[in-house]
Structures are given as structure tokens and as C-alpha cells.
XYZ file of C-alpha atoms in Angstrom:
379
model
C -87.242 -65.666 38.409
C -89.774 -66.494 35.852
C -88.934 -63.225 34.294
C -85.179 -64.110 34.072
C -85.838 -67.493 32.471
C -88.209 -65.910 30.061
C -85.521 -63.369 29.197
C -83.043 -66.115 28.453
C -85.496 -67.934 26.338
C -86.152 -64.776 24.538
C -82.405 -64.382 23.851
C -82.267 -67.890 22.281
C -79.807 -69.345 24.857
C -80.213 -72.819 26.246
C -80.747 -72.659 29.984
C -78.022 -75.304 30.556
C -75.428 -73.170 28.845
C -76.103 -70.370 31.215
C -74.310 -72.290 34.011
C -70.752 -70.949 34.461
C -68.937 -74.309 34.942
C -70.531 -75.921 31.944
C -69.706 -73.003 29.701
C -66.003 -73.111 30.897
C -65.567 -76.789 30.044
C -67.141 -76.428 26.657
C -64.890 -73.552 25.720
C -61.540 -75.106 27.005
C -61.454 -78.893 27.310
C -59.102 -80.260 29.948
C -55.556 -81.168 28.774
C -54.670 -84.824 28.215
C -52.659 -86.377 30.950
C -48.955 -87.338 30.423
C -49.841 -90.982 30.636
C -52.373 -90.680 27.875
C -49.867 -88.818 25.648
C -47.125 -91.367 26.334
C -49.276 -94.385 25.606
C -51.064 -92.927 22.652
C -50.721 -95.065 19.533
C -48.906 -93.445 16.585
C -50.803 -92.979 13.422
C -50.806 -96.047 11.289
C -48.423 -96.028 8.298
C -49.125 -97.615 5.007
C -47.653 -101.120 4.914
C -44.621 -101.527 2.556
C -44.889 -104.001 -0.209
C -42.210 -106.673 -0.911
C -40.885 -104.789 -3.960
C -40.282 -101.666 -1.904
C -38.389 -103.650 0.737
C -36.198 -105.284 -1.922
C -35.488 -101.927 -3.532
C -34.453 -100.343 -0.241
C -32.237 -103.347 0.581
C -30.471 -103.130 -2.779
C -29.921 -99.396 -2.405
C -28.479 -99.906 1.083
C -26.082 -102.577 -0.210
C -24.965 -100.380 -3.101
C -24.280 -97.452 -0.793
C -22.297 -99.699 1.555
C -20.292 -101.129 -1.367
C -19.466 -97.665 -2.709
C -18.317 -96.483 0.713
C -16.130 -99.563 1.240
C -14.576 -99.379 -2.236
C -13.931 -95.668 -1.867
C -12.184 -96.244 1.433
C -10.079 -99.040 -0.050
C -9.124 -96.857 -3.019
C -8.027 -94.039 -0.746
C -5.933 -96.457 1.320
C -4.405 -97.942 -1.845
C -3.428 -94.533 -3.212
C -1.956 -93.580 0.132
C 0.046 -96.824 0.270
C 1.387 -96.285 -3.268
C 2.443 -92.718 -2.508
C 4.218 -93.763 0.682
C 5.956 -96.719 -1.002
C 7.115 -94.506 -3.883
C 8.603 -92.012 -1.466
C 10.342 -94.772 0.465
C 11.680 -96.296 -2.757
C 12.901 -92.930 -4.064
C 14.662 -92.240 -0.778
C 16.281 -95.670 -0.856
C 17.428 -95.215 -4.451
C 18.862 -91.811 -3.595
C 20.755 -93.259 -0.656
C 22.008 -96.151 -2.765
C 23.153 -93.900 -5.610
C 25.041 -91.752 -3.131
C 26.525 -94.765 -1.384
C 25.256 -93.521 1.951
C 26.438 -95.624 4.920
C 23.955 -96.740 7.520
C 23.247 -93.891 9.984
C 24.893 -94.289 13.339
C 27.578 -96.677 12.125
C 30.721 -96.360 14.276
C 32.815 -96.592 11.099
C 30.984 -93.793 9.265
C 33.611 -91.040 9.878
C 36.396 -93.352 8.777
C 34.424 -94.451 5.722
C 33.756 -90.884 4.644
C 37.396 -89.940 5.206
C 38.672 -92.797 3.049
C 35.992 -92.286 0.426
C 36.951 -88.620 0.121
C 40.577 -89.624 -0.397
C 39.493 -92.204 -2.961
C 37.507 -89.626 -4.896
C 40.497 -87.269 -4.903
C 42.744 -90.031 -6.218
C 40.140 -90.931 -8.820
C 39.938 -87.342 -10.054
C 43.712 -87.224 -10.340
C 43.656 -90.478 -12.296
C 41.053 -89.104 -14.698
C 43.178 -85.986 -15.210
C 46.161 -88.161 -16.096
C 44.011 -90.169 -18.475
C 43.047 -86.927 -20.173
C 46.724 -86.407 -21.030
C 46.899 -89.875 -22.684
C 48.680 -91.324 -19.617
C 46.059 -94.025 -19.326
C 46.822 -96.023 -16.216
C 45.295 -96.488 -12.817
C 47.065 -95.010 -9.843
C 47.732 -97.691 -7.212
C 46.588 -95.176 -4.601
C 43.112 -95.117 -6.120
C 42.634 -98.875 -5.928
C 44.107 -98.954 -2.438
C 41.759 -96.243 -1.190
C 38.717 -97.871 -2.715
C 39.673 -101.190 -1.181
C 39.923 -99.456 2.207
C 36.428 -98.055 1.778
C 34.950 -101.380 0.697
C 36.695 -103.287 3.476
C 35.018 -101.015 6.003
C 31.674 -100.919 4.265
C 31.218 -103.412 1.405
C 27.725 -102.193 0.498
C 28.740 -98.806 -0.891
C 27.988 -98.983 -4.595
C 29.914 -95.935 -5.826
C 33.373 -97.430 -5.097
C 32.437 -100.689 -6.817
C 31.183 -98.749 -9.828
C 34.318 -96.604 -9.979
C 36.606 -99.617 -9.653
C 34.773 -101.376 -12.460
C 35.197 -98.372 -14.734
C 38.898 -98.101 -13.907
C 39.435 -101.789 -14.620
C 37.707 -101.340 -17.972
C 40.120 -98.533 -18.821
C 42.910 -101.013 -18.097
C 41.171 -103.571 -20.368
C 40.878 -105.926 -17.396
C 37.298 -106.935 -18.123
C 37.260 -109.856 -15.689
C 37.999 -107.603 -12.712
C 35.628 -104.970 -14.078
C 32.816 -107.499 -14.370
C 33.373 -108.627 -10.781
C 33.238 -105.045 -9.520
C 30.031 -104.289 -11.423
C 28.390 -107.489 -10.196
C 29.241 -106.523 -6.617
C 27.716 -103.096 -7.258
C 24.509 -104.817 -8.372
C 24.723 -106.943 -5.225
C 24.197 -103.774 -3.167
C 20.626 -103.629 -4.549
C 21.598 -100.699 -6.717
C 20.385 -101.174 -10.273
C 20.554 -98.518 -12.957
C 20.827 -98.278 -16.730
C 24.409 -97.055 -16.402
C 25.422 -100.060 -14.307
C 23.648 -102.600 -16.531
C 25.257 -101.069 -19.612
C 28.806 -101.109 -18.251
C 28.431 -104.679 -17.028
C 27.152 -105.588 -20.483
C 30.264 -104.043 -22.045
C 32.482 -106.391 -20.025
C 30.551 -109.382 -21.385
C 30.636 -107.959 -24.918
C 34.408 -107.543 -24.775
C 34.681 -111.167 -23.644
C 32.517 -112.338 -26.587
C 29.594 -113.319 -24.355
C 27.085 -111.740 -26.705
C 23.889 -113.263 -25.317
C 24.521 -112.077 -21.760
C 25.619 -108.699 -23.078
C 22.370 -108.306 -25.010
C 20.335 -109.204 -21.926
C 22.149 -106.571 -19.865
C 21.805 -103.885 -22.546
C 18.091 -104.702 -22.778
C 17.850 -104.395 -18.986
C 19.462 -100.965 -19.254
C 16.797 -99.876 -21.734
C 14.067 -101.350 -19.539
C 15.320 -99.115 -16.732
C 15.693 -96.045 -18.963
C 14.404 -96.026 -22.541
C 16.458 -92.922 -23.316
C 19.814 -94.333 -22.212
C 21.426 -94.039 -25.651
C 24.672 -96.045 -25.146
C 22.610 -99.220 -24.713
C 21.173 -98.815 -28.235
C 24.660 -98.483 -29.699
C 25.993 -101.466 -27.771
C 23.040 -103.622 -28.785
C 23.851 -102.748 -32.391
C 27.466 -103.826 -31.850
C 26.501 -107.111 -30.211
C 24.113 -108.015 -33.035
C 26.624 -106.957 -35.692
C 29.290 -109.144 -34.077
C 26.962 -112.123 -34.524
C 26.151 -111.239 -38.126
C 22.611 -110.043 -37.389
C 22.800 -107.043 -39.695
C 19.064 -106.291 -39.697
C 18.816 -106.203 -35.897
C 22.029 -104.227 -35.651
C 20.739 -101.660 -38.127
C 17.498 -101.304 -36.164
C 19.232 -100.489 -32.886
C 21.754 -98.243 -34.631
C 18.931 -96.311 -36.289
C 17.318 -95.870 -32.865
C 20.616 -94.493 -31.567
C 21.142 -92.145 -34.530
C 17.592 -90.835 -34.183
C 18.676 -89.538 -30.769
C 22.240 -88.542 -31.708
C 22.287 -88.019 -35.489
C 25.759 -86.425 -35.569
C 27.635 -89.002 -33.517
C 30.738 -89.891 -35.530
C 31.223 -93.265 -33.885
C 27.699 -94.394 -34.768
C 28.004 -93.054 -38.317
C 31.229 -95.004 -38.757
C 29.475 -98.152 -37.534
C 26.614 -97.459 -39.955
C 29.103 -97.337 -42.818
C 30.353 -100.802 -41.820
C 26.803 -102.170 -41.975
C 26.235 -100.451 -45.324
C 29.385 -102.018 -46.763
C 28.277 -105.439 -45.500
C 25.109 -105.043 -47.571
C 26.913 -103.599 -50.604
C 25.528 -100.089 -50.088
C 28.803 -98.310 -50.798
C 27.297 -94.932 -51.622
C 25.366 -94.811 -48.342
C 28.491 -95.890 -46.473
C 30.546 -93.084 -48.005
C 27.858 -90.515 -47.183
C 27.806 -91.666 -43.549
C 31.597 -91.356 -43.332
C 31.566 -87.888 -44.869
C 28.980 -86.775 -42.317
C 31.112 -88.240 -39.538
C 34.125 -86.272 -40.824
C 32.187 -83.047 -40.294
C 31.772 -83.919 -36.619
C 35.202 -85.485 -36.054
C 37.568 -84.029 -38.689
C 40.673 -85.346 -36.902
C 39.551 -88.948 -36.555
C 42.027 -90.792 -38.752
C 40.021 -94.027 -39.045
C 37.254 -92.213 -40.938
C 39.601 -91.300 -43.798
C 41.019 -94.813 -44.017
C 37.491 -96.251 -44.116
C 36.382 -93.710 -46.714
C 39.413 -94.529 -48.869
C 38.558 -98.230 -48.631
C 34.922 -97.648 -49.620
C 35.966 -95.437 -52.542
C 38.360 -98.150 -53.673
C 35.506 -100.677 -53.579
C 33.553 -98.262 -55.787
C 36.531 -98.226 -58.221
C 36.934 -94.491 -57.627
C 40.731 -94.366 -57.313
C 40.925 -90.576 -57.410
C 38.620 -90.201 -54.413
C 40.379 -93.029 -52.584
C 43.769 -91.362 -53.070
C 42.273 -88.057 -51.932
C 41.174 -89.481 -48.573
C 44.601 -91.049 -47.987
C 46.278 -87.798 -48.928
C 44.144 -85.953 -46.381
C 45.148 -88.546 -43.791
C 48.763 -87.488 -44.318
C 47.923 -84.121 -42.774
C 46.790 -85.645 -39.480
C 48.978 -88.735 -39.250
C 52.461 -90.004 -39.995
C 53.626 -91.020 -43.442
C 54.475 -94.512 -42.256
C 50.971 -95.037 -40.860
C 49.356 -94.010 -44.138
C 51.840 -96.047 -46.157
C 51.061 -99.206 -44.176
C 47.352 -98.688 -44.834
C 48.091 -98.010 -48.502
C 49.698 -101.460 -48.766
C 46.505 -103.264 -47.664
C 44.823 -105.592 -50.201
C 41.775 -103.373 -50.736
C 44.001 -100.716 -52.310
C 45.470 -102.991 -54.992
C 43.663 -101.148 -57.777
C 44.772 -97.818 -56.353
C 48.435 -98.807 -56.373
C 48.296 -99.552 -60.114
C 46.501 -96.305 -60.986
C 47.906 -92.877 -61.767
C 46.296 -91.482 -58.610
C 48.121 -94.089 -56.559
C 51.475 -93.344 -58.156
C 51.029 -89.634 -57.462
C 50.215 -90.461 -53.839
C 53.359 -92.577 -53.543
C 55.446 -89.731 -54.881
C 53.952 -87.326 -52.368
C 54.595 -89.726 -49.500
C 58.214 -90.110 -50.608
C 58.646 -86.331 -50.642
C 57.178 -86.064 -47.150
C 59.524 -88.748 -45.860
C 62.544 -86.846 -47.140
C 61.396 -83.574 -45.583
C 60.373 -85.033 -42.221
C 63.355 -87.209 -41.355
C 64.555 -84.713 -38.770
C 61.118 -83.812 -37.373
C 58.753 -85.605 -35.045
C 56.065 -87.661 -36.714
C 52.416 -86.906 -36.137
C 50.507 -89.563 -34.310
C 46.948 -88.677 -35.311
C 43.753 -89.643 -33.525
C 43.688 -93.298 -34.481
C 40.753 -94.358 -32.335
C 39.647 -97.981 -32.501
C 36.474 -98.562 -34.438
C 33.433 -100.505 -33.230
C 34.395 -100.113 -29.576
C 31.505 -100.350 -27.075
C 30.244 -97.272 -25.277
C 30.584 -97.196 -21.506
C 28.958 -94.667 -19.198
C 32.221 -92.690 -19.293
C 32.830 -92.803 -23.045
C 29.251 -92.096 -24.140
C 28.716 -88.609 -25.563
């Protein structure tokens, strides 16, 4: 035994380490119990200063604000899209005069409305042959439709236009106002209602309605022309010229607008500009008799009797001799009647009378000047 201990000492090993149990525990310490692990304190963190807490609070508030505002923006966009679709669908239904779905009178309404449209088309065809009148059947059919369903806007609009063709502007205004009462508002409807007020000399209301038409559609050209007429009727030449220029910028070759421009030019003593406008209008509407009478008048104001006689002579080719002769007797042609050009014109008219006694006289296209543009008459 003494030999063994001496051997261990010789090997440099502590006698206590030579015991098996002691060596085992030194090499592999016992695991910590679950209780010790569960109750062990976490490592201490560095305490946050007040500035760090404030910074984190501000960041959290900003993030929350951004999330809330983003959500509200998404909801707002969604609401706008849905409302626009609903509004477009409603406008489409109103413009089509669609009855309420499931109405027990719907088949009858559609049947009568179809008959009314057929009668209206026949009336328009008759108007195209200069037989300008309204078939009683058309009014009767439309009244049937509106008795069954008074909120259809198309029949009210059509009736208003037919009454305007009959120059019954009171009835036309009533029909257009009832069309607006169906919650259907459009530039075309505002314009035509404005025409009824313009024809009845209610210029202020007419201007408001024409302006409403442009507010609904800035490119609805008849409203520009009608605003020019309403201002010209009140003597507001500058305002009338502004609206007429806006119209001509969109339709530079419109003969009716060019003829109205010549009237404004004459009012300001710009005879040369007036004659140029009339000559341009003649290129677009060579058979419009009024243009030649106006051009002859302007030339007479310019003391150009030869040119004045030339326009009246051209009018003889598209109108009757008696029509031209009556115009020739107007006061503005006094200088022409005493000139050689006027005497030659009188001789030519006398020759035409002798040769046309047994023939039918030409009527010409004697359209009224300065007449408002409706949705049907606009180019």
C-alpha cells in the first residue's frame, strides 16, 4: 500500500483525486433543477433614460397615426369610387328614362313609349320636308307615357323640343322644367330651357341657364352661341363678342355664327370685317339668302354700290324677284337706287319678271338670322 501511494505521489496526482466519485463530480457537475432554472433572475438590462422613453413614445404615436391615416385614405378612395359608380349608373338610367324595376306598369309604359318614339320619328321626317307641325298622335302618346310614369325624362325633353318647333315657348319651358324635376340635369337640357327664356326676352334667366350648361359641359358649343345672342340683345357687344369668339374657335366655319359676327362688326363700325365674315359664311352656306342681303347692306354702308348690286343680283339666282325687289326698296339701299349699278339691277329684275310670269317663283333658303341654337338645331 505504501508502494501504491508512493507511486501516485511520484505521478504528481493528488491522492484525493484518485477517488472515483470525486473525479466524476469534478468532470460533470450535476444539472440544475427545474425550479432553479424557472426562478433564476434574468440578466439585468441597462436602465433606459427619460430621453429614450420619450423618443420611443413619439415613434409609436407616429406609426399609429400613419396607420390610421392610411386606413382612412383607403376607405375614402373606396367610398368615392363606389359613389361615382352609383352616380354614373343613376345618370345612365335617368338619361334612358328607365322605369323603376318591377313596376306593374312597366310593360305598358314601354309599349306606349315605343309608339311615341315612332310617332316622333315620323314627325321629324315631316319636318324635314318643310311640313313643320306636330302630329297630334305624338303628343297624345307622350301624354300617355307621362300619365303612367311622370318621372321619365325623355318624353318631357321630346315634348319640349316639339313645342319649341311650334314656337310655343311657354309649353316648351314647362316641359323642360318638368324634365329637370326628374333629377336629370344635362347641358342639353339647360341650354334648351334657356332658349325658351331667351325667346321670351327673359335674358337674365337665359344667361344663367346657358352658364349652367357650360358648367356641366365646357365643350357644349350651342351655349356659347346663345350666350352671345343674349348679351347682344342687351347691347353688351363686348361680352357678346367674347362668347362668339369662343364658339367660333370651336366651329370656325359655322355660317350662323359668322353672320352674327358680322352684325357685331357693323355695330362697331367695322364694315370690312363684317363683309369678310359674310363672305366666309357664303362659302359654307352658298344658298343662304340672308347672307347676300346682309352683304349687300354692308357694301352699301361702305358706299360700294357695285358690290352691293352684285350681291343682290346673286340673290336673284336663289330667290324670287319680288323678294329681292322688296329688299332693294329698304332705306339702306337709297344710294344704290340712285346709282348706275342700281339702275342696271332694276332693269335686270324687270326682265326676269317678264320671263317668269308663267313659271313658279323660287323661294330660296330665307332662314331667320340671330335665332338661338337648340340641341336639335346645333351643328
